[in-house]
Coordinates of C-alpha atoms in Angstrom, one line a residue:
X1 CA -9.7 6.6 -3.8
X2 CA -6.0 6.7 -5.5
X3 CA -3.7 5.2 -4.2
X4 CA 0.7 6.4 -4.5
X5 CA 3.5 4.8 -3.3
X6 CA 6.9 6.2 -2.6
X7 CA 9.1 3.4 -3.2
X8 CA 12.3 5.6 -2.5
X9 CA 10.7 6.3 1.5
X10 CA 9.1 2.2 1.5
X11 CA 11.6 0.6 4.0
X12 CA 10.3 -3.2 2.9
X13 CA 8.7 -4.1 6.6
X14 CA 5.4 -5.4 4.6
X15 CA 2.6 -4.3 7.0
X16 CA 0.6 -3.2 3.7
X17 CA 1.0 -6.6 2.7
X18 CA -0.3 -8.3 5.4
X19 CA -3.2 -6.0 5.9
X20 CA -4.6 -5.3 2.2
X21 CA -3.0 -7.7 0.0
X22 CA -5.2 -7.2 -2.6
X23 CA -3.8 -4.1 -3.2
X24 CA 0.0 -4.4 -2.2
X25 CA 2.7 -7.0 -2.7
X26 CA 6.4 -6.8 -2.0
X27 CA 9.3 -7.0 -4.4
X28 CA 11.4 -10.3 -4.2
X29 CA 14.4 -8.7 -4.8
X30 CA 14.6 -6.0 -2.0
X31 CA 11.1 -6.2 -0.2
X32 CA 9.4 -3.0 -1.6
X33 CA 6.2 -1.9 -2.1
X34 CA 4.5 -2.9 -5.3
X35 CA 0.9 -1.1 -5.9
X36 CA -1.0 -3.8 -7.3
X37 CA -4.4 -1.9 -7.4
X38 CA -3.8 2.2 -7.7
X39 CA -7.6 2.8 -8.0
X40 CA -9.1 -0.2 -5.3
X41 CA -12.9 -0.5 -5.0
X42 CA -14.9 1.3 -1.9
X43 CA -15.5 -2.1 -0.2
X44 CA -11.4 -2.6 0.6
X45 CA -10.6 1.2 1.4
X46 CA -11.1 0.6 5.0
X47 CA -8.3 -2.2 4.5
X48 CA -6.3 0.8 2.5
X49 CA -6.6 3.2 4.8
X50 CA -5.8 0.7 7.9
X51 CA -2.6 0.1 5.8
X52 CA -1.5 3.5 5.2
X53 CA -2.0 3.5 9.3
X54 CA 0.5 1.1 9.6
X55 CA 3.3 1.5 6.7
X56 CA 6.3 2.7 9.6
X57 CA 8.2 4.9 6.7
X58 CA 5.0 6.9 5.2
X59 CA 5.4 5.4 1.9
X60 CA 1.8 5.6 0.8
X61 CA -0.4 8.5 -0.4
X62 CA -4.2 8.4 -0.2
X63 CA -6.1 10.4 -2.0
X64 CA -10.3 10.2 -1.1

């Protein structure tokens, strides 16, 4: 799995944050996505995927 943010569509709502936080924080400054693991290992994609569900703007790219 690869993981890709857009940080130009990410609208700061942090629903990736909350449900994989392993792999995603938010900026202090503005709230943003920050990708903290691009490449995550296979026991958290489930958690990946389930955050790409819920990201309201599309910001994130999954690539299996």
């Amino acid at each position: 799995m690869r993981i890709t943010v857009d940080h130009d569509k990410c609208c700061g709502i942090g629903n990736c944050t909350m449900t994989a936080p392993a792999v995603f924080d938010q900026d202090e400054k503005d709230g943003t996505v920050i990708l903290l693991q691009p490449s995550p290992p296979a026991e958290i994609h489930d958690l990946v995927r389930r955050a790409v569900g819920v990201c309201p703007c599309e910001a994130i790219t999954v690539d299996e």
